[in-house]
Coordinates of C-alpha atoms and ligand atoms in Angstrom, one line a residue:
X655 CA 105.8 42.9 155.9
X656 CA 107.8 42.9 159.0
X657 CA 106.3 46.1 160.9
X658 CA 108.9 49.7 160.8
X659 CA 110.6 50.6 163.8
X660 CA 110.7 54.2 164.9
X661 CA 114.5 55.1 163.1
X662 CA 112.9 52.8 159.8
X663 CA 110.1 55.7 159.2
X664 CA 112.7 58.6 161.0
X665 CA 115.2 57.4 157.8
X666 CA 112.3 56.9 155.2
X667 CA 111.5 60.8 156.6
X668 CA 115.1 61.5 155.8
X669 CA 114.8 60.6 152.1
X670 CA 110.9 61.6 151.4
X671 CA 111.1 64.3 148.6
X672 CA 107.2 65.7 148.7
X673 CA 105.8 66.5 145.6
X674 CA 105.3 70.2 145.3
X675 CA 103.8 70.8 141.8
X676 CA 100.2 70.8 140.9
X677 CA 99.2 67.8 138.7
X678 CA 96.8 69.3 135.7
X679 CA 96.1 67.7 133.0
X680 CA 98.0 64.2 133.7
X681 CA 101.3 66.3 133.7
X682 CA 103.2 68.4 137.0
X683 CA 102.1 72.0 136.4
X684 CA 105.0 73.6 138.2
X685 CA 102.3 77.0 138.8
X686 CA 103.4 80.3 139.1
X687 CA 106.3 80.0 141.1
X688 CA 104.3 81.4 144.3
X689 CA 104.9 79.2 147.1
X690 CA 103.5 78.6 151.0
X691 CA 105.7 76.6 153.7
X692 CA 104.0 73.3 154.7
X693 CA 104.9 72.9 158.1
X694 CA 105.9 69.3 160.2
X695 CA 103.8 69.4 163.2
X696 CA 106.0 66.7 164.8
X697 CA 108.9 69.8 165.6
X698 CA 107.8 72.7 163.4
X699 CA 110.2 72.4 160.7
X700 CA 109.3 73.4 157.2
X701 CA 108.8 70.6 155.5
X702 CA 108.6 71.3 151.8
X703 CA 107.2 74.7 150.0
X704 CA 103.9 74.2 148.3
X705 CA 103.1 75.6 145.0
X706 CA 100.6 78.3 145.8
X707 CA 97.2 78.6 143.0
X708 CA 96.0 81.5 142.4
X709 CA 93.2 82.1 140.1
X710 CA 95.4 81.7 136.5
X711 CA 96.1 77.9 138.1
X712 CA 92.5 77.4 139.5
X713 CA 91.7 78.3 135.4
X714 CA 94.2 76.2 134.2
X715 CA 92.8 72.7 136.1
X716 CA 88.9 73.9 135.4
X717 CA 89.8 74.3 132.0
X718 CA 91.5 70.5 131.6
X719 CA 88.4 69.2 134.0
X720 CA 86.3 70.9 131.8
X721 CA 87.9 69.1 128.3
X722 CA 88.0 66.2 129.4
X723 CA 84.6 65.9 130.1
X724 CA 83.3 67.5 127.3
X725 CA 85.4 66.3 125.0
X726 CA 87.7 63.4 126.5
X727 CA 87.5 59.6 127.2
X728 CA 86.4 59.6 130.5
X729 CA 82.7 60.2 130.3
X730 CA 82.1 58.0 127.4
X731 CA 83.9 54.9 128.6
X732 CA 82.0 51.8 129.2
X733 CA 81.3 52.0 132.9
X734 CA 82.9 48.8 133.4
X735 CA 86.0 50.3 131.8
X736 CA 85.7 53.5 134.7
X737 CA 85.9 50.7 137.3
X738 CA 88.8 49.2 136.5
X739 CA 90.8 51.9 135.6
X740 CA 89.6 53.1 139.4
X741 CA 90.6 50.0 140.9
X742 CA 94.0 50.3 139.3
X743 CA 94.2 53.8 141.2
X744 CA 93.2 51.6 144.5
X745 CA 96.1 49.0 143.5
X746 CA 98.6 51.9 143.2
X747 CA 97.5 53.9 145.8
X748 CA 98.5 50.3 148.0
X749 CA 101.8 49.9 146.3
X750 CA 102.4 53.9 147.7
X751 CA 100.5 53.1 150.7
X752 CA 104.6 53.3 152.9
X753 CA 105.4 56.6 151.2
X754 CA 101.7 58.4 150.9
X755 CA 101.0 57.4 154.9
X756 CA 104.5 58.4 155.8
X757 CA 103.9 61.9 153.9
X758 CA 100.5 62.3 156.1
X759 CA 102.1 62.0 159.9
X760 CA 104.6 64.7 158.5
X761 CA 102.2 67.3 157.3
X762 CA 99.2 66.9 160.0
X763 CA 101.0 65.3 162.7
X764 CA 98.7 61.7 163.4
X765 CA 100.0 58.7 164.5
X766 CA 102.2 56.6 161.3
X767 CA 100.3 53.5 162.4
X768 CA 96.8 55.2 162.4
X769 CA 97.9 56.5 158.6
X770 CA 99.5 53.3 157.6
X771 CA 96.5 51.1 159.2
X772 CA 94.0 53.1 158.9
X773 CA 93.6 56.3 156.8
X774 CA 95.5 54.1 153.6
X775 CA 93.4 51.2 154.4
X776 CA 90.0 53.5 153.7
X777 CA 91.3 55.3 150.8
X778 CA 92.5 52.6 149.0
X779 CA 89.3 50.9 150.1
X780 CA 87.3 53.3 148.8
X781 CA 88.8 53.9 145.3
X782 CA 87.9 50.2 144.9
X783 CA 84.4 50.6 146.3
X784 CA 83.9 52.8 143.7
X785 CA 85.5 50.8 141.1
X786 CA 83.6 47.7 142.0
X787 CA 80.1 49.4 141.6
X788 CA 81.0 51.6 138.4
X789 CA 78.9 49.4 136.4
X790 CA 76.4 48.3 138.7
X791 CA 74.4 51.0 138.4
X792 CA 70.6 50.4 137.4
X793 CA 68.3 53.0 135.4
X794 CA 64.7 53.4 135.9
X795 CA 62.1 52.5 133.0
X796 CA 59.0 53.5 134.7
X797 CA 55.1 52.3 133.6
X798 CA 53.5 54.5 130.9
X799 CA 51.0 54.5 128.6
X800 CA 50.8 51.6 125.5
X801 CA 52.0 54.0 123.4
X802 CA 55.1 56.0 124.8
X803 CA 58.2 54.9 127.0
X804 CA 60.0 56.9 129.0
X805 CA 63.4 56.4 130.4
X806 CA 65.2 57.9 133.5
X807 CA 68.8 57.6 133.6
X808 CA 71.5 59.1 135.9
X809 CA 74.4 61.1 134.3
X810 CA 77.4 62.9 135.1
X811 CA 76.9 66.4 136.7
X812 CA 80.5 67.4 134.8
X813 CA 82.8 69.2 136.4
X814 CA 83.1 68.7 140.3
X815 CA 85.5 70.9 142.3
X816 CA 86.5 68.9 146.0
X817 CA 87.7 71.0 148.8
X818 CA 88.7 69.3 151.6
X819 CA 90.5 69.8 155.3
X820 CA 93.6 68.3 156.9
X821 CA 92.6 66.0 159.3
X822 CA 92.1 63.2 157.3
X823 CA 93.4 64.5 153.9
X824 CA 93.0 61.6 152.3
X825 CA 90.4 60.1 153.3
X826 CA 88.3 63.0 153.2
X827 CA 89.6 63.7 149.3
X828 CA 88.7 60.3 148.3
X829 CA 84.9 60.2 150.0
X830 CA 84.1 62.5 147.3
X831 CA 86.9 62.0 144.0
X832 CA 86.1 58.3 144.0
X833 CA 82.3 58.4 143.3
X834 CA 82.3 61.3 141.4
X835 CA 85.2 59.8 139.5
X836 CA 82.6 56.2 139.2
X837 CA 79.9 58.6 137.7
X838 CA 81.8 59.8 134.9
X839 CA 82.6 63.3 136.5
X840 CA 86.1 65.0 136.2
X841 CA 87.7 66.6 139.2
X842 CA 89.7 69.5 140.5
X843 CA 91.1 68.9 144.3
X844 CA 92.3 71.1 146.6
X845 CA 93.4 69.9 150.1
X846 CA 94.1 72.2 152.5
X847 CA 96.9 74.2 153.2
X848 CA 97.9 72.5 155.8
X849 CA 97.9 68.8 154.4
X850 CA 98.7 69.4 150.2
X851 CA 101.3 66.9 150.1
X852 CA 99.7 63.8 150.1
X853 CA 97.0 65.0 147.3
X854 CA 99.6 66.7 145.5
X855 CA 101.0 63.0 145.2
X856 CA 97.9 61.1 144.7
X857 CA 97.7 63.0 141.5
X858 CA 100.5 62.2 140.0
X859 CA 99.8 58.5 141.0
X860 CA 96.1 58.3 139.5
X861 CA 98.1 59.3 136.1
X862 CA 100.8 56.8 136.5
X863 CA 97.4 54.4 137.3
X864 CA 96.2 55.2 133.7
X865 CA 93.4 57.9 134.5
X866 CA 93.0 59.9 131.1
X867 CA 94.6 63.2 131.1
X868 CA 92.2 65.4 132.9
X869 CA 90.2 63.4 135.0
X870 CA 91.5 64.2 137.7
X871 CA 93.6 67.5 138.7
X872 CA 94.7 68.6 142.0
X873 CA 95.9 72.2 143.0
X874 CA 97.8 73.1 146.5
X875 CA 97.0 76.6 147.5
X876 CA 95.5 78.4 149.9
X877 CA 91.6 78.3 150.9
X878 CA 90.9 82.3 150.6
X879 CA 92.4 82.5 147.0
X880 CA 92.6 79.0 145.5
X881 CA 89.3 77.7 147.1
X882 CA 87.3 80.8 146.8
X883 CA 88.5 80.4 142.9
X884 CA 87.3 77.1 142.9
X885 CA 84.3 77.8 144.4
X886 CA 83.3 81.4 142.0
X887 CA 84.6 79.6 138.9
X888 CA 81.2 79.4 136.2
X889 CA 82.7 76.3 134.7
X890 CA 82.9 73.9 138.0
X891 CA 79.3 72.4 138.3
X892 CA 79.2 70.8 141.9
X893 CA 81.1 72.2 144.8
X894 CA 82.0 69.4 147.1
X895 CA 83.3 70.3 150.5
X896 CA 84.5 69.1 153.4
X897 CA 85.8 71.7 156.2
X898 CA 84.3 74.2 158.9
X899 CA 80.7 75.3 158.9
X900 CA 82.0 78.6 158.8
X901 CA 83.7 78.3 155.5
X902 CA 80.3 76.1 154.3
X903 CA 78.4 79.3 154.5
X904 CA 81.5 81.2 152.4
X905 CA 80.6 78.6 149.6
X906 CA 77.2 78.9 149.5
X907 CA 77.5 82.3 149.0
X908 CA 80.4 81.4 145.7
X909 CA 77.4 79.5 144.3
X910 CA 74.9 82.4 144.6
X911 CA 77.3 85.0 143.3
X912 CA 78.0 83.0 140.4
X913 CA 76.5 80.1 138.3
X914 CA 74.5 78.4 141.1
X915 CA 76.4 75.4 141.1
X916 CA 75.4 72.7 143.3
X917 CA 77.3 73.0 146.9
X918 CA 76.8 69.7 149.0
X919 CA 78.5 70.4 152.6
X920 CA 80.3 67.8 155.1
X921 CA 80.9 70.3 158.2
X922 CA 81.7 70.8 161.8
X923 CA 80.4 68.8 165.0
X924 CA 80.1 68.4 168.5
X925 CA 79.0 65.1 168.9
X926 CA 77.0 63.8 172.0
X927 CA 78.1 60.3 173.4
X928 CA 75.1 59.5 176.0
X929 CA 75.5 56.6 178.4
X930 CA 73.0 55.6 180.4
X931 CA 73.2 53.8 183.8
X932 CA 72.4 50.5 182.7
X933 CA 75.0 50.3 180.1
X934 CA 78.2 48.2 180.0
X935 CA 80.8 51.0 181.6
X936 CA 83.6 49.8 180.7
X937 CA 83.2 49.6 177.2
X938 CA 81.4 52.9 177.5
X939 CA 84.7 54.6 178.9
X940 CA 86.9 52.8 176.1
X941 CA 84.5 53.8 173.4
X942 CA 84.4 57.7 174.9
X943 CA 88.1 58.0 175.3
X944 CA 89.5 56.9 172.2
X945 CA 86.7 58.5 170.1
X946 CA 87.6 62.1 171.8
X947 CA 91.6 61.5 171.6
X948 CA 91.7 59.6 168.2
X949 CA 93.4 61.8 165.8
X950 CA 94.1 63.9 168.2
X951 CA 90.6 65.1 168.8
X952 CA 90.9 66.4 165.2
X953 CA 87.5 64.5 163.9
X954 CA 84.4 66.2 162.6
X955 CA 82.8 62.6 164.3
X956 CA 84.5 63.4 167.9
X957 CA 82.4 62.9 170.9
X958 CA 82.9 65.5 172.2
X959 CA 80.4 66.0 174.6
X960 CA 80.2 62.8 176.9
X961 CA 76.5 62.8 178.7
X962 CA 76.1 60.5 181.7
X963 CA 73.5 60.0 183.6
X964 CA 74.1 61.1 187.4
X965 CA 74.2 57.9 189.1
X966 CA 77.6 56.6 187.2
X967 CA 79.3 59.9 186.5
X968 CA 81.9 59.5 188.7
X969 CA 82.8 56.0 187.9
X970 CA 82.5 56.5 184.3
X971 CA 84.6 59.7 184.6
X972 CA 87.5 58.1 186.6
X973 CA 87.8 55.6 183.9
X974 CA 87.6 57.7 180.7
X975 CA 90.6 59.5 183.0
X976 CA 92.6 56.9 183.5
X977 CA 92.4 56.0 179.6
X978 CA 93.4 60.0 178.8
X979 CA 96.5 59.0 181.0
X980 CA 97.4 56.0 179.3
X981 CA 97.8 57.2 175.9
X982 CA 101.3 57.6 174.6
X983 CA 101.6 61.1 173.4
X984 CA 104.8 61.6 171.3
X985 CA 106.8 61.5 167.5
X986 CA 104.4 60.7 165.2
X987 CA 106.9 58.6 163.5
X988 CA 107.1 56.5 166.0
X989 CA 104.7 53.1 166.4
X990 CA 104.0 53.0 169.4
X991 CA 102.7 56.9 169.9
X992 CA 99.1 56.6 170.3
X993 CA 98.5 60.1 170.4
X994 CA 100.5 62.5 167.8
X995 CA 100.8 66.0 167.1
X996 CA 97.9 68.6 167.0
X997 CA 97.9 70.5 163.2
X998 CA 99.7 73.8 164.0
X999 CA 101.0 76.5 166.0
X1000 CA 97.7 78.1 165.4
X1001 CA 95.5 75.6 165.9
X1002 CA 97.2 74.9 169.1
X1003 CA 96.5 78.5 170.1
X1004 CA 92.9 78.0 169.8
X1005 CA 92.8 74.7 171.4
X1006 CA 94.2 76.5 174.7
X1007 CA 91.8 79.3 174.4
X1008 CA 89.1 77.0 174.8
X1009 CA 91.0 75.3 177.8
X1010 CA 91.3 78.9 179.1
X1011 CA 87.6 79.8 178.7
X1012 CA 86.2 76.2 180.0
X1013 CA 88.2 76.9 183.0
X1014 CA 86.5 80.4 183.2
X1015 CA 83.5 79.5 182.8
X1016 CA 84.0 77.0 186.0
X1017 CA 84.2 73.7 184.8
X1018 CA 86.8 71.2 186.4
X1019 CA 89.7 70.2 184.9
X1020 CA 89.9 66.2 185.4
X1021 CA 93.4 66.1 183.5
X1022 CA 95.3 67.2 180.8
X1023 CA 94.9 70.7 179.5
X1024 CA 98.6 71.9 179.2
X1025 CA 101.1 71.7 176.1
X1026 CA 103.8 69.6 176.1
X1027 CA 106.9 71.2 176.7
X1028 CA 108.8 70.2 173.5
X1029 CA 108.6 71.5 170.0
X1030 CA 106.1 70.5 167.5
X1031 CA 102.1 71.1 168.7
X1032 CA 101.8 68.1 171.0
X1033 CA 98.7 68.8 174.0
X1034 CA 97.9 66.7 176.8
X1035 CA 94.4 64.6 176.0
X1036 CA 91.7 66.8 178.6
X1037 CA 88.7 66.2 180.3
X1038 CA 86.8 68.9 181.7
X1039 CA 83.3 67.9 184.2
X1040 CA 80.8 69.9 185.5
X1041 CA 80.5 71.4 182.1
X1042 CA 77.1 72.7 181.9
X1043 CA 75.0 73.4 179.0
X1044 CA 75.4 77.7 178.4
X1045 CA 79.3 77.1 178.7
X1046 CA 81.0 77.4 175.6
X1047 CA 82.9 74.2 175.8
X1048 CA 79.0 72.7 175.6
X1049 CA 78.4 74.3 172.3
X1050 CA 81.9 74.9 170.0
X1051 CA 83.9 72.7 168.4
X1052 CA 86.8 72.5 169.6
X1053 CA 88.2 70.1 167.2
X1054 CA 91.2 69.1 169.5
X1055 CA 91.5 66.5 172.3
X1056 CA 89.1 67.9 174.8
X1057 CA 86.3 66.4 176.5
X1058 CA 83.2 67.9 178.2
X1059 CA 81.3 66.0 180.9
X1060 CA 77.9 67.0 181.1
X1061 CA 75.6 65.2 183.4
X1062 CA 71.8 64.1 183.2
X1063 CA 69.0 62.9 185.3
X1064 CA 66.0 61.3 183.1
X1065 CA 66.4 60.0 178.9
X1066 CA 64.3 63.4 178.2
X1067 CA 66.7 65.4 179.4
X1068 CA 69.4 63.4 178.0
X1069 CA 68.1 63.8 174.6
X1070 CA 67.3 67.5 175.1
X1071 CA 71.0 68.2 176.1
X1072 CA 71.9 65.7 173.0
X1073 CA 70.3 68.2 170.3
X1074 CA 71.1 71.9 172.2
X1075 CA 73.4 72.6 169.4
X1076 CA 73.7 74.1 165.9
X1077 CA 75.2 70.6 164.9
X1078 CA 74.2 67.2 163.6
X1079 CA 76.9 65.1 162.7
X1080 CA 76.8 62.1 164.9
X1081 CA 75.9 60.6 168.4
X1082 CA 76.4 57.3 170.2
X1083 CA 74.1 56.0 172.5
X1084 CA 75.4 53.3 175.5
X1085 CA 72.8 51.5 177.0
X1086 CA 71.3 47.6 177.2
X1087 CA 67.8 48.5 176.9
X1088 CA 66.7 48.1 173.6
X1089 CA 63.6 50.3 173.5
X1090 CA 65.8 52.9 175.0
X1091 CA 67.9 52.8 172.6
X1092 CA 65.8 53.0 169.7
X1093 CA 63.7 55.8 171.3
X1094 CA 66.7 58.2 171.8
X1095 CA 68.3 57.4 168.3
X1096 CA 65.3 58.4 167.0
X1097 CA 65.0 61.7 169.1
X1098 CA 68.5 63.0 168.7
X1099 CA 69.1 65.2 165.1
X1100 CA 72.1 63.6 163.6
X1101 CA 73.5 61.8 160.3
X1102 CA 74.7 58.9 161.9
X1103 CA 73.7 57.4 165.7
X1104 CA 76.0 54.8 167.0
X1105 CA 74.5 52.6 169.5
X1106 CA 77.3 50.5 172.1
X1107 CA 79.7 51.5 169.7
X1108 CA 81.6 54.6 168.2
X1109 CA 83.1 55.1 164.2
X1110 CA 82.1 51.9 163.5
X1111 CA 80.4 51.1 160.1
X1112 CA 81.5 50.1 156.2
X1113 CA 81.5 52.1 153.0
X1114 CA 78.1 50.8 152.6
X1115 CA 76.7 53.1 154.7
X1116 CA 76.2 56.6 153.8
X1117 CA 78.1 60.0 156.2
X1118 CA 76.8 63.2 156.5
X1119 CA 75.2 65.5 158.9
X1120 CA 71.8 67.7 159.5
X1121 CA 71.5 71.1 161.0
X1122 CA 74.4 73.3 160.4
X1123 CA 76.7 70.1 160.2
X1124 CA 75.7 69.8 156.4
X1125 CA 73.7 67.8 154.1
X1126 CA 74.1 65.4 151.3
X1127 CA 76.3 62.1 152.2
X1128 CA 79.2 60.9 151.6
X1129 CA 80.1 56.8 151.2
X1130 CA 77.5 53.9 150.3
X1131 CA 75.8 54.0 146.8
X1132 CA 73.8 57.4 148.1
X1133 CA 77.2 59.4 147.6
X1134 CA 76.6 59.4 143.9
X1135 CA 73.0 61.6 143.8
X1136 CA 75.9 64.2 144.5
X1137 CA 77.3 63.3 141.3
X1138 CA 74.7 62.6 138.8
X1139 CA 71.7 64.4 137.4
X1140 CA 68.6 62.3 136.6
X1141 CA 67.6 63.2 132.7
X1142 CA 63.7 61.8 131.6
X1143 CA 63.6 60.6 128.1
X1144 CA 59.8 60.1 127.3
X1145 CA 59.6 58.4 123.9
X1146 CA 56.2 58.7 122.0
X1147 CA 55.9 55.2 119.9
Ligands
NAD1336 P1 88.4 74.8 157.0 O1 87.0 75.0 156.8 O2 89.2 75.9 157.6 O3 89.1 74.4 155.7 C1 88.7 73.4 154.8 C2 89.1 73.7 153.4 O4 88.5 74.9 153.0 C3 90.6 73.9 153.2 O5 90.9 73.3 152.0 C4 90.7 75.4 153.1 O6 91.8 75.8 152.3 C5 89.4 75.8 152.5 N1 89.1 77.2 152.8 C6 89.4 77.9 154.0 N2 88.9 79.1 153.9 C7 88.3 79.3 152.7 C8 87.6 80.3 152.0 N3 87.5 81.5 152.6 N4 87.2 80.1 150.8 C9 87.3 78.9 150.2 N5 88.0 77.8 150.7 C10 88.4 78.0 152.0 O7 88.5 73.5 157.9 P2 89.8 72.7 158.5 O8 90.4 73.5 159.6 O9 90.6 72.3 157.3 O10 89.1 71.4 159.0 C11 88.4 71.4 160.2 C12 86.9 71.4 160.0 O11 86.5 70.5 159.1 C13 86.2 71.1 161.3 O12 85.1 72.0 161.5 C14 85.6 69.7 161.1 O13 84.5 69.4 161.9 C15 85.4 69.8 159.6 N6 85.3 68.4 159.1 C16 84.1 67.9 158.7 C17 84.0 66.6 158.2 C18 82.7 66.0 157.8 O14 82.7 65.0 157.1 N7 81.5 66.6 158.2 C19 85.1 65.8 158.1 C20 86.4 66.4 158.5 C21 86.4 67.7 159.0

C-alpha cells in the first residue's frame, strides 16, 4: 500500500466515527447514558463522548464473562479451535489496522506511523502468538508409585478483569487478553479514560471475528468507579493490570477487601541506561535518545535516567542533544512527526512541574524543557545533567520526554546508582566488555536488562518488573501462569 500523506490521515480523521458503546456480551451495550469527553491531544478538541460504567455496567460485563465461562463455548473448545478463532481476531484486527491506528494518534497523541508500524504490528502479532500456541500446551504426568497416576494439568483461572493505561492502549490490552483468551479464560477490559476508543472498537471487532458471545467484553469508564468496580467485584477471579504503581497498591487493597482474587501488576519505572567508557558512543547516544523521546517519553520502559561514566559525559551528552534537536515535534497525523503529542492538559502540567523542580533542585537544562506554543500538549524533548542522585528527577517517573544525566566514576558505583530506586522495570547496559557486561546485568534489580541495545526483544520473551515496578510477566509462554491454575489428579489404580 502506497504510504498516507498527511491530508490522507487529516481526511480519514474527518470521517472516523469512534465507537462509543461498551461491547458486552457480543452485542454494543449503549450503558447508562452517562458520558466523559475523550479528548484529541493533537489540538484539544473533544473527540467523541465515552460511555461512562458505573457499577450496574461493570455487573452487566462480569455477569456475561462470568456465563460464558461457566456455562458457554469458550472454555470447552478444543484448544486448537481457541487458536484459530484468535488468529481470526489477529486477521481482523490487520484488515482494521488503517482505522484502529488512526483512532490511537487521536485519543493519546503518538506518532500515526509509530501506531500504524508499530503498536498494530504488536497487537496483531500477539493475538496470533497466542493463537499459534493455544494448543501447544503440554501437561505434566509426573513418576508415582506402580499403583497410582497422578496428572497435573493447567486450567483456566475464569474470569480475568484487564485494566490498562493509555500509552500504548493496545498493546498493553492485548499483552494480557490474548493469553488469557489462549487459556480458556473470559475477559472484561477497561482501557483508560484517556485512550477507550480503540478498545471500545476492538470489541466489537473480536465479535465480528467470531469470538463467542461473552468472551470477551470491554467497558470505557472511568478508573475510580469503573476500575475500582472491576477490581471489588467477587465474581472477577484475576485482576490484570497495567498502570501506575500507585494505583497497583489501590488494587491490591480491591483484592483484600473482597474475594482475594489474584492481582498480577505491570507498573511504573525509571529505567537506568548505563554506558560505560569503552562502549560504542554513537550507538549509545542513538539508543538513549530515542528510548527517552519515543512515544513521547510516555513508556513504563523509558530510560530515563542515562548514567555515564565521567570520562565521556560530555561527548555522549552533546550527542544525545543534538538527537533531542532533530526530532520533528508536530501533528500526529502527520508521517513525518517523529515526536507527537503528550496525553493531556494535565499530564502536561505535571510534566512542567518536574521541569520546574529539576531546575530547583540545580540541575542543568541541556535543551528543551518548554511547551510548544500551539494548541494540543506538544513539549520540547529535555535533557537535564548534573542531576544528582537525592534530586527528585533521579527518583520519579516522570513519564514524559525528560532525561536525567547522572554521572559515575567506577562499575560499583554505576550499579549502585542503577538500583537507588523503588523501581525495576528495565535497564540497558553499553559497553564492549563482555565480563562487564554480564557482571552489571546481573547486579542491577530489573525484569529485563538490555545490553548494546534498548526495546529490543520478540514475544518470546517474557515483560515484567521487580521491586515496586510489579511482578508476574507479560509476553512469551510465561504470561499464561497468570492465567491458569495447576489442578493434581492422583489416580489410585
Ligand atoms: P494509571 O495508573 O493512572 O491508570 C491505569 C489504569 O488504571 C486506567 O485504566 C485507569 O482508569 C485505572 N485507574 C486509575 N485510578 C484507578 C483507581 N483508583 N481504581 C481503579 N482503577 C484506576 O496509569 P496511566 O496514567 O494510565 O499510565 C501511566 C502509568 O502506567 C505509568 O506509571 C507507567 O509506567 C505505567 N505503565 C506500566 C507498564 C508496564 O508494563 N509495567 C506499561 C505501560 C505503562
Amino acid at each position: 500500500m502506497a504510504r498516507l500523506t498527511h491530508q490522507d490521515w487529516l481526511e480519514r480523521a474527518a470521517r472516523l466515527r469512534p465507537v462509543t458503546v461498551h461491547h458486552i456480551d457480543g452485542a454494543d451495550h449503549p450503558g447508562s447514558g452517562e458520558t466523559f469527553p475523550v479528548i484529541a491531544p493533537r489540538d484539544g478538541t473533544v473527540l467523541a463522548q465515552a460511555p461512562r460504567a458505573g457499577q450496574e455496567e461493570v455487573d452487566v460485563a462480569v455477569a456475561a464473562a462470568r456465563r460464558a465461562f461457566d456455562t458457554g463455548p469458550w472454555p470447552r473448545l478444543a484448544p486448537a479451535e481457541r487458536g484459530r478463532a484468535l488468529l481470526r481476531f489477529a486477521d481482523t484486527i490487520e484488515a482494521h489496522r488503517e482505522e484502529l491506528a488512526l483512532t490511537i494518534a487521536l485519543e493519546m497523541g503518538k506518532p500515526i506511523t509509530e501506531a500504524y508500524d508499530i503498536e498494530l504490528r504488536a497487537v496483531a502479532a500477539t493475538f496470533r502468538w497466542y493463537g499459534e500456541m493455544a494448543d501447544k500446551l503440554i501437561d505434566e504426568v509426573p513418576q508415582t508409585p506402580a499403583d497410582a497416576l497422578a496428572l497435573v494439568t493447567r486450567e483456566p483461572v475464569g474470569v480475568v478483569a484487564a485494566v490498562v493505561p493509555w500509552n500504548f492502549p493496545l498493546t498493553m490490552a492485548a499483552w494480557k487478553v490474548a493469553p488469557a483468551l489462549a487459556a480458556g479464560c473470559t475477559v472484561v477490559l477497561k482501557p483508560a479514560e484517556q485512550s477507550p476508543l480503540s478498545a471500545l472498537r476492538l470489541g466489537r471487532l473480536a465479535t465480528e471475528a467470531g469470538l463467542p458471545p461473552g468472551a470477551f467484553n470491554v467497558v470505557a469508564g472511568e478508573g475510580p468507579a469503573a476500575g475500582r468496580a472491576l477490581g471489588l467485584h467477587p465474581d472477577v477471579d484475576v485482576l490484570a493490570f497495567t498502570g501506575s504503581t500507585a494505583v497497583g497498591r489501590h488494587f491490591l487493597r480491591y483484592a483484600a477487601d473482597s474475594n482475594l482474587k489474584r492481582v498480577w501488576l505491570e507498573l511504573g519505572g525509571k529505567s537506568p541506561h548505563i554506558v560505560l567508557p569503552d562502549a560504542d558512543l554513537s550507538a549509545a547516544a542513538a539508543s538513549a535518545a530515542w528510548g527517552i523521546f519515543f512515544n513521547q517519553g510516555e513508556m513504563c520502559t523509558a530510560p530515563s535516567r542515562l548514567l555515564v561514566h565521567t570520562s565521556i559525559a560530555d561527548e555522549l551528552v552533546a550527542a544525545v542533544v543534538e538527537r533531542a534537536r532533530a526530532l520533528r515535534i508536530g501533528d500526529p497525523l502527520d508521517p513525518d512527526t517523529t515526536m507527537g503529542a503528550l496525553v493531556g492538559a494535565a499530564h502536561l502540567a505535571r510534566v512542567e512541574d518536574h521541569i520546574a523542580r529539576a531546575h530547583a533542585a540545580g540541575a542543568r537544562l541541556r535543551t528543551g524543557g518548554a511547551r510548544l506554543d500551539r494548541p494540543g500538549h506538544f513539549l520540547e524533548p529535555t535533557v537535564f545533567d548534573r542531576v544528582t542522585p537525592d534530586m527528585p528527577l533521579a527518583r520519579e517517573e516522570v513519564f514524559g520526554p525528560v532525561l536525567a544525566v547522572l554521572t559515575f566514576d567506577t562499575e560499583d558505583e554505576a550499579v549502585q546508582l542503577a538500583n537507588a530506586t523503588e523501581y525495576g522495570l528495565a535497564a540497558g547496559v553499553w559497553t564492549t566488555d563482555l565480563s562487564a557486561a554480564h557482571r552489571i546485568s546481573r547486579a542491577v534489580r530489573a525484569g529485563t536488562v538490555w545490553v548494546n541495545c534498548y526495546e529490543e526483544g520478540g514475544l518470546n520473551v517474557p515483560f515484567g518488573g521487580v521491586k515496586q515496578s510489579g511482578h508476574g510477566r507479560d509476553k512469551s509462554l510465561h504470561a499464561l501462569d497468570k492465567y491458569t491454575d495447576l489442578k493434581t489428579t492422583w489416580i489410585r489404580l
